[in-house]
Short mmCIF file of C-alpha atoms and ligand atoms in Angstrom, two decimals:
data_model
loop_
_atom_site.label_atom_id
_atom_site.label_comp_id
_atom_site.label_asym_id
_atom_site.label_seq_id
_atom_site.Cartn_x
_atom_site.Cartn_y
_atom_site.Cartn_z
CA MET A 5 76.40 108.49 111.26
CA MET A 6 73.47 107.58 113.34
CA ILE A 7 72.59 107.03 116.93
CA THR A 8 72.94 103.43 117.88
CA ALA A 9 71.21 104.06 121.13
CA TYR A 10 69.17 101.36 122.63
CA PHE A 11 67.01 104.06 124.11
CA TRP A 12 67.35 107.76 123.86
CA LEU A 13 67.25 110.17 126.74
CA PHE A 14 68.18 113.73 127.33
CA THR A 15 70.15 114.65 130.37
CA LEU A 16 70.41 117.87 132.20
CA SER A 17 73.64 117.10 133.81
CA PHE A 18 75.06 118.46 136.99
CA TYR A 19 78.43 116.89 136.34
CA CYS A 20 81.10 118.62 134.41
CA HIS A 21 81.68 115.54 132.23
CA LEU A 22 84.30 116.87 129.96
CA PHE A 23 86.35 118.44 132.65
CA VAL A 24 86.42 115.19 134.59
CA THR A 25 87.38 113.17 131.54
CA SER A 26 90.04 115.55 130.39
CA SER A 27 92.09 114.81 133.45
CA ARG A 28 92.37 111.18 132.29
CA HIS A 29 94.12 112.24 129.13
CA LYS A 30 97.55 113.32 130.09
CA PRO A 31 99.61 114.72 127.23
CA ILE A 32 102.59 112.54 126.39
CA SER A 33 104.69 115.29 124.89
CA THR A 34 104.33 118.93 124.26
CA HIS A 35 104.96 121.20 121.35
CA ASN A 36 104.04 124.77 121.43
CA TYR A 37 102.78 125.40 117.94
CA SER A 38 100.56 128.44 117.66
CA ALA A 39 99.86 127.40 114.06
CA PHE A 40 99.62 124.00 112.39
CA PRO A 41 103.01 122.72 111.24
CA ASP A 42 104.06 123.37 107.62
CA GLU A 43 103.56 119.76 106.56
CA PHE A 44 99.98 119.65 107.92
CA LYS A 45 97.35 119.31 105.18
CA PHE A 46 93.85 120.73 104.99
CA GLY A 47 91.23 119.49 102.58
CA VAL A 48 87.55 119.08 101.76
CA GLY A 49 85.58 115.93 101.04
CA THR A 50 82.65 114.73 98.93
CA SER A 51 81.24 111.36 97.91
CA ALA A 52 80.08 110.04 94.56
CA TYR A 53 76.45 109.26 95.37
CA GLN A 54 75.93 112.44 97.37
CA ASN A 55 77.42 114.78 94.74
CA GLU A 56 77.65 113.41 91.22
CA GLY A 57 74.07 112.79 90.10
CA ALA A 58 74.03 111.44 86.52
CA TRP A 59 72.75 108.24 88.04
CA ASN A 60 72.22 106.42 84.72
CA THR A 61 74.43 108.42 82.37
CA SER A 62 76.76 106.78 79.83
CA GLY A 63 76.61 103.23 81.04
CA LYS A 64 76.42 103.68 84.80
CA SER A 65 74.24 101.00 86.40
CA PRO A 66 72.23 101.32 89.65
CA ASN A 67 73.76 100.96 93.07
CA ILE A 68 71.89 100.22 96.29
CA TRP A 69 71.06 103.88 96.86
CA ASP A 70 69.68 104.35 93.34
CA PHE A 71 67.66 101.20 93.81
CA SER A 72 66.28 101.94 97.24
CA THR A 73 65.51 105.62 96.69
CA HIS A 74 63.59 104.66 93.55
CA ASN A 75 61.79 101.71 95.08
CA GLN A 76 61.28 102.83 98.67
CA PRO A 77 61.16 106.65 98.52
CA GLU A 78 59.46 106.71 101.93
CA LYS A 79 62.76 105.78 103.52
CA ILE A 80 64.13 109.25 102.80
CA LEU A 81 62.82 112.03 105.02
CA ASP A 82 61.86 114.33 102.12
CA ARG A 83 61.30 111.44 99.65
CA SER A 84 64.16 112.72 97.53
CA ASN A 85 67.02 110.93 95.80
CA ALA A 86 70.41 111.81 94.32
CA ASP A 87 69.54 111.22 90.66
CA ILE A 88 70.76 114.76 89.96
CA THR A 89 71.74 116.10 93.39
CA CYS A 90 74.52 118.72 92.92
CA ASP A 91 74.99 117.59 89.30
CA GLY A 92 78.69 117.29 90.08
CA TYR A 93 79.24 114.96 87.14
CA ASN A 94 78.34 117.78 84.73
CA LYS A 95 79.89 120.59 86.71
CA LEU A 96 83.30 119.14 87.26
CA GLU A 97 85.43 122.06 86.08
CA GLU A 98 83.40 124.54 88.10
CA ASP A 99 83.64 122.41 91.23
CA ILE A 100 87.37 121.98 90.98
CA GLU A 101 87.60 125.76 90.79
CA LEU A 102 85.54 126.01 93.98
CA ILE A 103 87.89 123.59 95.68
CA ALA A 104 90.95 125.48 94.46
CA GLN A 105 89.40 128.70 95.71
CA LEU A 106 89.61 127.32 99.25
CA LYS A 107 93.39 126.91 98.77
CA VAL A 108 93.22 123.41 100.23
CA HIS A 109 96.05 120.92 99.93
CA CYS A 110 93.92 117.83 99.34
CA TYR A 111 90.56 116.75 97.99
CA ARG A 112 88.89 113.59 99.29
CA PHE A 113 86.29 112.08 96.96
CA SER A 114 84.91 108.63 96.29
CA VAL A 115 84.57 106.77 93.02
CA SER A 116 81.26 105.26 92.00
CA TRP A 117 81.73 101.52 91.58
CA THR A 118 78.88 101.18 89.07
CA ARG A 119 80.08 104.13 86.98
CA LEU A 120 83.36 102.29 86.49
CA PHE A 121 82.17 98.68 86.51
CA PRO A 122 78.46 98.50 85.73
CA MET A 123 78.30 94.73 86.33
CA GLY A 124 79.86 95.04 89.78
CA TYR A 125 82.48 92.57 88.60
CA VAL A 126 85.52 93.95 86.80
CA THR A 127 84.63 91.98 83.70
CA THR A 128 83.28 95.09 82.00
CA VAL A 129 84.91 98.51 82.34
CA ASN A 130 82.83 101.53 81.45
CA PRO A 131 85.08 103.85 79.38
CA ASP A 132 83.04 106.89 80.35
CA GLY A 133 83.65 106.17 84.03
CA VAL A 134 87.38 105.89 83.45
CA ARG A 135 87.36 109.08 81.40
CA TYR A 136 85.42 110.92 84.11
CA TYR A 137 87.67 109.98 87.04
CA ASN A 138 90.82 110.52 84.99
CA LYS A 139 89.53 114.01 84.39
CA VAL A 140 88.76 114.57 88.08
CA ILE A 141 92.26 113.47 89.06
CA ASP A 142 94.02 115.46 86.35
CA LEU A 143 92.10 118.65 87.08
CA VAL A 144 92.78 118.33 90.79
CA LEU A 145 96.47 117.71 90.23
CA ALA A 146 96.66 120.63 87.83
CA LYS A 147 95.65 122.83 90.77
CA ASN A 148 98.42 121.35 92.87
CA ILE A 149 95.91 119.58 95.09
CA THR A 150 96.43 115.99 96.27
CA PRO A 151 93.60 113.64 95.26
CA MET A 152 92.50 111.15 97.95
CA ILE A 153 90.24 108.37 96.71
CA THR A 154 87.72 106.55 98.84
CA MET A 155 87.00 103.25 97.11
CA TYR A 156 83.71 102.59 98.84
CA HIS A 157 81.44 105.32 100.17
CA TRP A 158 78.28 103.22 100.61
CA ASP A 159 77.18 102.75 96.99
CA LEU A 160 77.38 99.00 96.42
CA PRO A 161 76.39 97.81 92.94
CA GLN A 162 72.81 96.54 93.14
CA SER A 163 73.95 93.45 91.22
CA LEU A 164 76.20 92.54 94.16
CA GLN A 165 73.46 93.29 96.66
CA ASN A 166 71.38 90.75 94.76
CA LEU A 167 74.04 88.21 95.80
CA GLY A 168 73.58 89.11 99.48
CA GLY A 169 75.73 92.22 99.61
CA TRP A 170 78.48 92.43 102.22
CA ALA A 171 77.02 89.50 104.19
CA ASN A 172 78.25 87.30 101.35
CA PRO A 173 81.91 86.43 102.12
CA LYS A 174 82.62 86.23 98.39
CA LEU A 175 82.37 90.00 98.22
CA ALA A 176 85.79 90.30 99.84
CA ASN A 177 87.55 88.98 96.77
CA ILE A 178 85.22 90.82 94.42
CA PHE A 179 86.18 94.04 96.23
CA VAL A 180 89.88 93.20 95.98
CA GLU A 181 89.54 92.77 92.21
CA TYR A 182 87.79 96.13 92.06
CA ALA A 183 90.52 97.74 94.17
CA ASP A 184 93.20 96.16 91.99
CA ARG A 185 91.67 97.80 88.94
CA LEU A 186 91.48 101.16 90.71
CA PHE A 187 95.19 101.00 91.55
CA ALA A 188 96.00 100.00 87.96
CA LEU A 189 93.85 102.75 86.45
CA PHE A 190 94.58 105.66 88.76
CA GLY A 191 97.46 104.73 91.08
CA ASP A 192 100.07 106.39 88.89
CA ARG A 193 98.60 109.71 90.09
CA VAL A 194 96.63 108.87 93.23
CA LYS A 195 98.76 108.26 96.31
CA VAL A 196 96.24 108.29 99.14
CA TRP A 197 93.59 105.57 99.26
CA THR A 198 90.80 104.80 101.70
CA THR A 199 89.21 101.37 101.35
CA PHE A 200 85.96 101.85 103.27
CA ASN A 201 84.20 104.92 104.56
CA GLU A 202 82.62 104.37 107.98
CA PRO A 203 82.53 100.57 107.99
CA SER A 204 80.47 100.37 111.16
CA HIS A 205 77.86 102.68 109.66
CA ILE A 206 77.72 100.46 106.56
CA CYS A 207 77.06 97.32 108.55
CA LYS A 208 74.94 98.62 111.41
CA ASN A 209 72.64 100.76 109.38
CA ALA A 210 72.09 98.36 106.48
CA TYR A 211 70.39 96.08 109.02
CA ASN A 212 68.67 98.49 111.40
CA GLY A 213 66.43 100.35 108.99
CA PHE A 214 68.49 103.50 108.69
CA SER A 215 70.41 103.05 105.44
CA ALA A 216 70.21 101.31 102.08
CA PRO A 217 69.68 98.49 101.39
CA TYR A 218 67.26 98.55 104.38
CA LEU A 219 67.51 94.91 105.45
CA SER A 220 66.38 93.09 108.56
CA GLU A 221 68.56 90.47 110.36
CA ASP A 222 70.02 93.08 112.70
CA GLY A 223 72.78 91.62 114.88
CA ILE A 224 73.42 88.80 112.41
CA GLY A 225 73.90 90.31 108.96
CA THR A 226 75.57 93.18 110.79
CA TYR A 227 78.60 91.11 111.81
CA LEU A 228 78.75 89.05 108.61
CA CYS A 229 79.00 92.37 106.79
CA GLY A 230 81.74 93.66 109.09
CA HIS A 231 83.69 90.44 108.67
CA THR A 232 83.67 90.75 104.89
CA LEU A 233 84.74 94.39 105.02
CA LEU A 234 87.66 93.61 107.31
CA ARG A 235 88.79 90.70 105.15
CA ALA A 236 88.44 92.84 102.02
CA HIS A 237 90.42 95.66 103.61
CA GLY A 238 93.26 93.38 104.73
CA LYS A 239 93.53 91.68 101.35
CA THR A 240 93.46 94.99 99.50
CA TYR A 241 96.26 96.36 101.64
CA ARG A 242 98.40 93.24 101.07
CA LEU A 243 97.70 93.29 97.35
CA TYR A 244 98.90 96.88 97.16
CA GLN A 245 102.07 96.05 99.06
CA ARG A 246 102.81 93.13 96.73
CA LYS A 247 101.87 94.61 93.42
CA TYR A 248 101.95 98.41 93.54
CA LYS A 249 103.72 99.84 96.56
CA LYS A 250 107.16 99.85 94.99
CA THR A 251 106.13 101.58 91.81
CA GLN A 252 103.29 103.77 93.08
CA GLY A 253 104.40 104.45 96.65
CA GLY A 254 100.94 105.37 97.93
CA SER A 255 99.36 104.92 101.35
CA ILE A 256 96.21 103.08 102.40
CA GLY A 257 93.88 103.34 105.38
CA ILE A 258 90.26 102.92 106.39
CA ALA A 259 88.00 105.80 107.51
CA ALA A 260 86.50 104.69 110.83
CA GLU A 261 83.91 106.82 112.54
CA THR A 262 83.19 107.43 116.15
CA ASP A 263 81.60 109.98 118.38
CA TRP A 264 83.25 110.73 121.67
CA TYR A 265 81.61 109.27 124.76
CA GLU A 266 81.59 110.44 128.33
CA PRO A 267 80.17 108.53 131.29
CA LEU A 268 76.73 109.86 132.20
CA ASN A 269 77.82 109.96 135.78
CA ALA A 270 81.54 110.59 135.81
CA SER A 271 82.01 109.13 139.26
CA SER A 272 80.18 105.89 138.44
CA VAL A 273 82.49 102.96 137.78
CA ALA A 274 79.72 101.21 135.83
CA ASP A 275 79.26 104.20 133.53
CA ARG A 276 82.96 104.49 132.95
CA ARG A 277 83.08 100.80 132.10
CA SER A 278 80.21 101.33 129.65
CA VAL A 279 82.24 103.96 127.85
CA ARG A 280 85.29 101.73 127.71
CA ASP A 281 83.32 98.73 126.44
CA TYR A 282 81.28 100.68 123.95
CA MET A 283 84.43 102.11 122.39
CA GLU A 284 85.57 98.50 121.86
CA MET A 285 82.20 97.43 120.42
CA ASN A 286 81.85 100.38 118.11
CA PHE A 287 85.12 102.03 117.07
CA GLY A 288 87.14 98.96 118.09
CA TRP A 289 85.00 96.68 115.90
CA PHE A 290 87.07 97.77 112.88
CA VAL A 291 90.01 99.50 114.48
CA HIS A 292 91.14 96.73 116.84
CA PRO A 293 91.66 94.08 114.10
CA ILE A 294 93.66 96.51 111.96
CA TYR A 295 95.44 98.89 114.34
CA SER A 296 96.00 96.99 117.61
CA LYS A 297 99.21 95.11 118.24
CA THR A 298 97.34 91.84 118.76
CA GLY A 299 94.83 91.98 115.90
CA ASP A 300 91.52 90.09 115.73
CA TYR A 301 88.28 91.38 117.25
CA SER A 302 88.58 93.13 120.57
CA PRO A 303 88.23 90.63 123.44
CA VAL A 304 85.42 92.80 124.87
CA MET A 305 83.42 92.44 121.69
CA ARG A 306 84.18 88.74 121.34
CA LYS A 307 83.12 88.02 124.91
CA ARG A 308 79.90 90.00 124.80
CA ILE A 309 78.59 88.68 121.49
CA ASP A 310 79.65 85.09 122.23
CA PHE A 311 77.86 85.29 125.57
CA VAL A 312 74.65 86.81 124.24
CA SER A 313 74.60 84.45 121.23
CA ARG A 314 74.89 81.42 123.53
CA ALA A 315 72.15 82.72 125.80
CA GLN A 316 69.95 83.21 122.74
CA ASN A 317 70.48 79.55 121.76
CA PHE A 318 72.65 80.19 118.75
CA THR A 319 74.93 77.22 118.12
CA HIS A 320 77.66 79.60 116.91
CA SER A 321 78.51 83.11 117.93
CA ARG A 322 76.88 85.72 115.73
CA LEU A 323 80.34 87.30 115.51
CA PRO A 324 82.27 85.22 112.96
CA ARG A 325 85.85 84.09 113.55
CA PHE A 326 88.88 84.93 111.45
CA THR A 327 91.40 82.26 110.49
CA LYS A 328 94.92 82.74 111.88
CA GLN A 329 96.02 83.76 108.42
CA GLU A 330 93.29 86.40 108.21
CA ILE A 331 94.18 87.85 111.60
CA LYS A 332 97.73 88.27 110.37
CA GLU A 333 96.69 89.70 107.04
CA ILE A 334 94.42 92.30 108.66
CA ARG A 335 96.64 93.27 111.61
CA GLY A 336 98.85 96.19 110.63
CA SER A 337 97.15 96.67 107.25
CA TYR A 338 97.42 100.44 107.31
CA ASP A 339 99.60 103.41 106.57
CA TYR A 340 97.30 105.84 108.38
CA LEU A 341 94.01 105.90 110.27
CA GLY A 342 91.15 107.88 108.77
CA LEU A 343 88.89 109.33 111.44
CA ASN A 344 85.36 110.66 110.91
CA HIS A 345 84.12 112.53 113.95
CA TYR A 346 81.21 114.89 114.57
CA THR A 347 79.83 114.90 118.09
CA THR A 348 79.75 113.62 121.69
CA PHE A 349 77.35 111.52 123.76
CA LEU A 350 76.92 110.52 127.37
CA LEU A 351 76.72 106.82 128.14
CA THR A 352 75.31 104.58 130.78
CA ALA A 353 74.67 100.83 130.74
CA ALA A 354 71.26 99.76 129.43
CA GLY A 355 71.37 96.86 131.84
CA GLN A 356 69.65 94.40 129.56
CA ASN A 357 71.96 91.46 129.94
CA VAL A 358 70.41 88.99 127.54
CA PRO A 359 68.01 90.59 125.12
CA ALA A 360 65.40 88.30 123.60
CA THR A 361 66.12 89.18 119.98
CA PRO A 362 69.49 89.80 118.44
CA SER A 363 70.47 93.29 117.43
CA TYR A 364 73.65 95.30 117.38
CA ALA A 365 72.15 97.85 119.79
CA SER A 366 71.22 95.23 122.36
CA ASP A 367 74.66 93.64 122.07
CA ALA A 368 76.16 97.06 122.74
CA ASN A 369 73.78 97.45 125.67
CA VAL A 370 74.16 101.16 126.31
CA LEU A 371 71.90 104.15 126.72
CA LEU A 372 73.02 107.24 124.89
CA SER A 373 72.09 110.75 125.88
CA GLN A 374 73.35 114.28 125.55
CA ASP A 375 73.74 117.13 127.93
CA ARG A 376 71.07 119.79 127.48
CA LEU A 377 73.69 122.44 127.97
CA TRP A 378 75.56 121.37 124.86
CA GLU A 379 74.99 123.58 121.84
CA LEU A 380 72.62 122.20 119.20
CA THR A 381 72.98 122.11 115.41
CA GLY A 382 70.44 121.48 112.66
CA TRP A 383 70.55 117.73 113.44
CA GLU A 384 69.25 116.83 116.87
CA ASN A 385 72.15 114.55 117.81
CA PHE A 386 75.04 116.47 116.30
CA VAL A 387 75.71 118.71 119.29
CA VAL A 388 78.80 120.88 119.41
CA VAL A 389 81.48 119.64 121.82
CA PRO A 390 84.85 120.67 120.37
CA GLU A 391 86.89 119.12 123.23
CA GLY A 392 85.47 115.73 122.25
CA ILE A 393 87.76 115.49 119.24
CA ARG A 394 90.84 116.10 121.39
CA TYR A 395 89.86 113.51 123.97
CA LEU A 396 89.18 111.07 121.17
CA LEU A 397 92.59 111.69 119.61
CA HIS A 398 94.22 110.98 122.96
CA TYR A 399 92.09 107.87 123.42
CA ILE A 400 93.38 106.60 120.07
CA GLY A 401 96.95 107.44 121.00
CA GLN A 402 96.69 105.69 124.33
CA ARG A 403 94.74 102.67 123.08
CA TYR A 404 96.51 102.02 119.75
CA GLY A 405 99.69 104.08 119.82
CA TYR A 406 100.60 107.72 119.29
CA ASP A 407 102.77 106.66 116.35
CA ILE A 408 99.78 105.99 114.05
CA PRO A 409 99.34 108.89 111.61
CA ILE A 410 95.76 110.14 111.78
CA SER A 411 93.92 111.86 108.99
CA ILE A 412 90.70 113.47 110.14
CA THR A 413 88.79 112.38 107.06
CA GLU A 414 85.53 114.02 108.16
CA ASN A 415 84.36 116.67 110.59
CA GLY A 416 81.64 119.19 109.88
CA TYR A 417 78.59 121.11 110.98
CA ALA A 418 75.02 120.02 110.25
CA GLY A 419 73.09 123.14 109.24
CA ALA A 420 69.31 123.14 109.21
CA ALA A 421 67.40 123.36 105.91
CA SER A 422 66.76 127.04 106.62
CA GLU A 423 70.45 127.89 106.94
CA ASP A 424 71.64 130.79 104.77
CA ILE A 425 75.10 131.79 103.64
CA ASN A 426 75.84 133.67 106.85
CA ASP A 427 76.58 130.43 108.64
CA ASP A 428 78.14 131.75 111.83
CA ASN A 429 77.29 128.55 113.70
CA ARG A 430 79.35 126.49 111.25
CA ILE A 431 82.24 128.92 111.69
CA LYS A 432 82.06 128.55 115.44
CA TYR A 433 81.99 124.75 115.15
CA MET A 434 84.88 124.67 112.68
CA ASN A 435 87.04 127.09 114.67
CA GLY A 436 86.35 125.18 117.87
CA TYR A 437 87.11 121.71 116.51
CA ILE A 438 90.16 122.74 114.50
CA GLN A 439 91.61 124.57 117.49
CA GLN A 440 91.20 121.40 119.56
CA VAL A 441 93.00 119.40 116.87
CA LEU A 442 95.92 121.80 117.11
CA GLN A 443 95.92 121.43 120.87
CA ALA A 444 95.92 117.64 120.53
CA ILE A 445 98.94 117.90 118.21
CA ASN A 446 100.68 120.07 120.77
CA GLU A 447 99.95 117.36 123.32
CA GLY A 448 101.52 114.60 121.23
CA SER A 449 98.79 113.46 118.85
CA ASN A 450 99.97 112.48 115.38
CA VAL A 451 97.31 114.20 113.24
CA VAL A 452 98.58 114.82 109.73
CA SER A 453 95.53 116.23 107.99
CA TYR A 454 92.03 117.64 108.48
CA ILE A 455 89.37 117.29 105.80
CA TYR A 456 86.23 119.38 106.26
CA TRP A 457 82.96 117.61 105.46
CA THR A 458 81.75 118.78 103.03
CA LEU A 459 82.54 120.94 100.01
CA MET A 460 78.94 121.82 99.23
CA ASP A 461 75.42 121.02 100.44
CA ASN A 462 74.46 117.65 99.06
CA PHE A 463 72.18 114.61 99.47
CA GLU A 464 72.43 113.67 103.14
CA TRP A 465 71.35 110.01 102.83
CA SER A 466 68.16 109.24 104.77
CA ARG A 467 67.81 112.95 105.59
CA GLY A 468 67.66 113.87 101.90
CA TYR A 469 68.17 117.61 101.40
CA THR A 470 66.97 118.61 104.87
CA LEU A 471 70.48 119.09 106.26
CA LYS A 472 73.33 121.19 104.97
CA PHE A 473 76.95 120.42 105.72
CA GLY A 474 78.53 122.43 102.88
CA LEU A 475 80.97 125.31 102.71
CA TYR A 476 79.13 126.24 99.51
CA HIS A 477 75.37 126.63 99.37
CA VAL A 478 73.68 124.82 96.48
CA ASP A 479 70.38 126.02 95.08
CA PHE A 480 68.64 122.70 94.47
CA LEU A 481 65.64 124.52 92.98
CA SER A 482 67.66 125.95 90.10
CA ALA A 483 68.38 123.80 87.05
CA ASN A 484 71.91 125.13 87.21
CA ARG A 485 72.34 124.00 90.84
CA THR A 486 73.97 127.37 91.50
CA ARG A 487 76.76 127.27 94.06
CA THR A 488 77.37 130.22 96.40
CA PRO A 489 80.19 130.42 98.94
CA LYS A 490 79.01 130.65 102.52
CA LYS A 491 80.85 132.81 105.02
CA SER A 492 82.43 129.60 106.37
CA ALA A 493 84.13 128.95 103.01
CA LYS A 494 86.10 132.17 103.44
CA VAL A 495 86.89 131.43 107.06
CA PHE A 496 88.09 127.96 106.11
CA GLN A 497 90.26 129.45 103.36
CA ASN A 498 91.82 131.72 105.96
CA ILE A 499 92.54 128.76 108.24
CA VAL A 500 94.11 126.84 105.36
CA VAL A 501 96.28 129.75 104.29
CA THR A 502 97.37 130.93 107.74
CA LYS A 503 97.30 127.45 109.33
CA GLN A 504 95.67 129.14 112.29
CA VAL A 505 92.25 129.65 113.75
CA ASP A 506 91.40 133.30 114.18
CA ASN A 507 88.12 133.78 116.03
CA THR A 508 88.09 137.46 115.15
CA PHE A 509 88.50 136.96 111.40
CA ASP A 510 85.62 138.61 109.57
CA PRO A 511 85.61 137.71 105.89
CA VAL A 512 84.20 139.82 103.12
CA GLU A 513 85.64 138.21 100.03
CA PHE A 514 87.85 135.28 99.21
CA VAL A 515 91.51 136.22 99.25
CA HIS A 516 93.00 135.89 95.78
C1 LIG B 609 79.18 110.43 107.34
C2 LIG B 609 79.39 110.15 105.88
O1 LIG B 609 80.63 109.64 105.55
C3 LIG B 609 78.95 111.27 104.98
O2 LIG B 609 78.61 110.69 103.77
C4 LIG B 609 77.83 112.05 105.62
O3 LIG B 609 77.29 112.99 104.76
C5 LIG B 609 78.36 112.71 106.87
N1 LIG B 609 79.01 111.77 107.73
C6 LIG B 609 77.31 113.49 107.66
O4 LIG B 609 76.35 112.64 108.15
#
């Protein structure tokens, strides 16, 4: 996640933004659960590049993060990489124990494409990769925990990047072949699949200097990339329906990310319109084609990018067009919606109607800010606004339908590098957000699961090891990468077991 702000400003607001907005979100039905329903699932998440290490072990080839951290170390705040990171590859048994200790119902992890298929293509399977993920799945299942696989958590094979990466339309079919092999290898035991993690992050940040592979062509490559991801997602979903659904019976979704946005000035029509339009340009970029009743790109997005492209003398819109067949294939290609959410921003229009050079940010044309009264975390933009998640859940219900099952695939607190194991701020964040999720459910939202991000401190992409999101502390200075439960791990265990948030709960030990 990253700010896509055109400019950044801080606001000391005199408006009670959230209060004003909340009145727009009328509950459609009411339950009165004081605890999460029995069928509700809690889990924790990790990703291959951030946790596994073993970057070149037993046949694994480099992905774009291996390549860029080795070749452009200056791109990472502390010049680090994830060659070893938590050493999760070598500490599998121990880590599954840590997960089980939390008493969670599910474990969300991603598979490393180049550990399984070093060429990028499925022509060559790496037996060690298959062995490793079989072991992950079997150990998780042995603990009675449901494995959830993310197929793509940002680590594209470098060999495929050499062909243009996601801007190359051919990658859609290459991804489908990869997905097909994943279903064939693991689908007998894995029943919950996510195609792409944070597709808008993948495409925005690859072209704006924030994430590997650190390309230019912002506002052009950005949409070519998004187009390929959407086509790949739709085709993967259809393939599963045709070939595996009957025998494997699993479910498939995408994990889309969004912050919540409030108008900077709640009584300004222009600011409210900015919020509405930005939701279409950002969250709607991937969610509208898949989850709306009409499919295709959101008309707001289509109109804006077509208009700006024309004004910039492009002969074609920088936002590609789907064929009719593709629109159909992509529309409705889901069993659930994965939602990654962390924080809230205020929005106002940037007012630059036709920017001279193309970029995603200038197409979006908004100024992002945050209220100085909002509580800070270790990451300057990840402020704590628990109500934001509830308003977002209602936005999704109202915009796309309350019937869509939502899995909160990520939500978590960004601790500073200096954070110790008495992480009371994380506990406050977690209690606040989870309580709001329960309230949203009581108000008619169809949330089926909540996955805390993340199991343990790990490599936080361009921020290296300077931020800590984990329930377990990892000592990156010890060869053993010693893991120690933070206070929040015990609080989360209590939430999982009791299905309730208890602000007075004071943990000493894990409950056995
Ligand atoms: C987004 C990503 O999915 C995850 O990899 C990252 O660590 C967290 N959110 C926090 O930035």
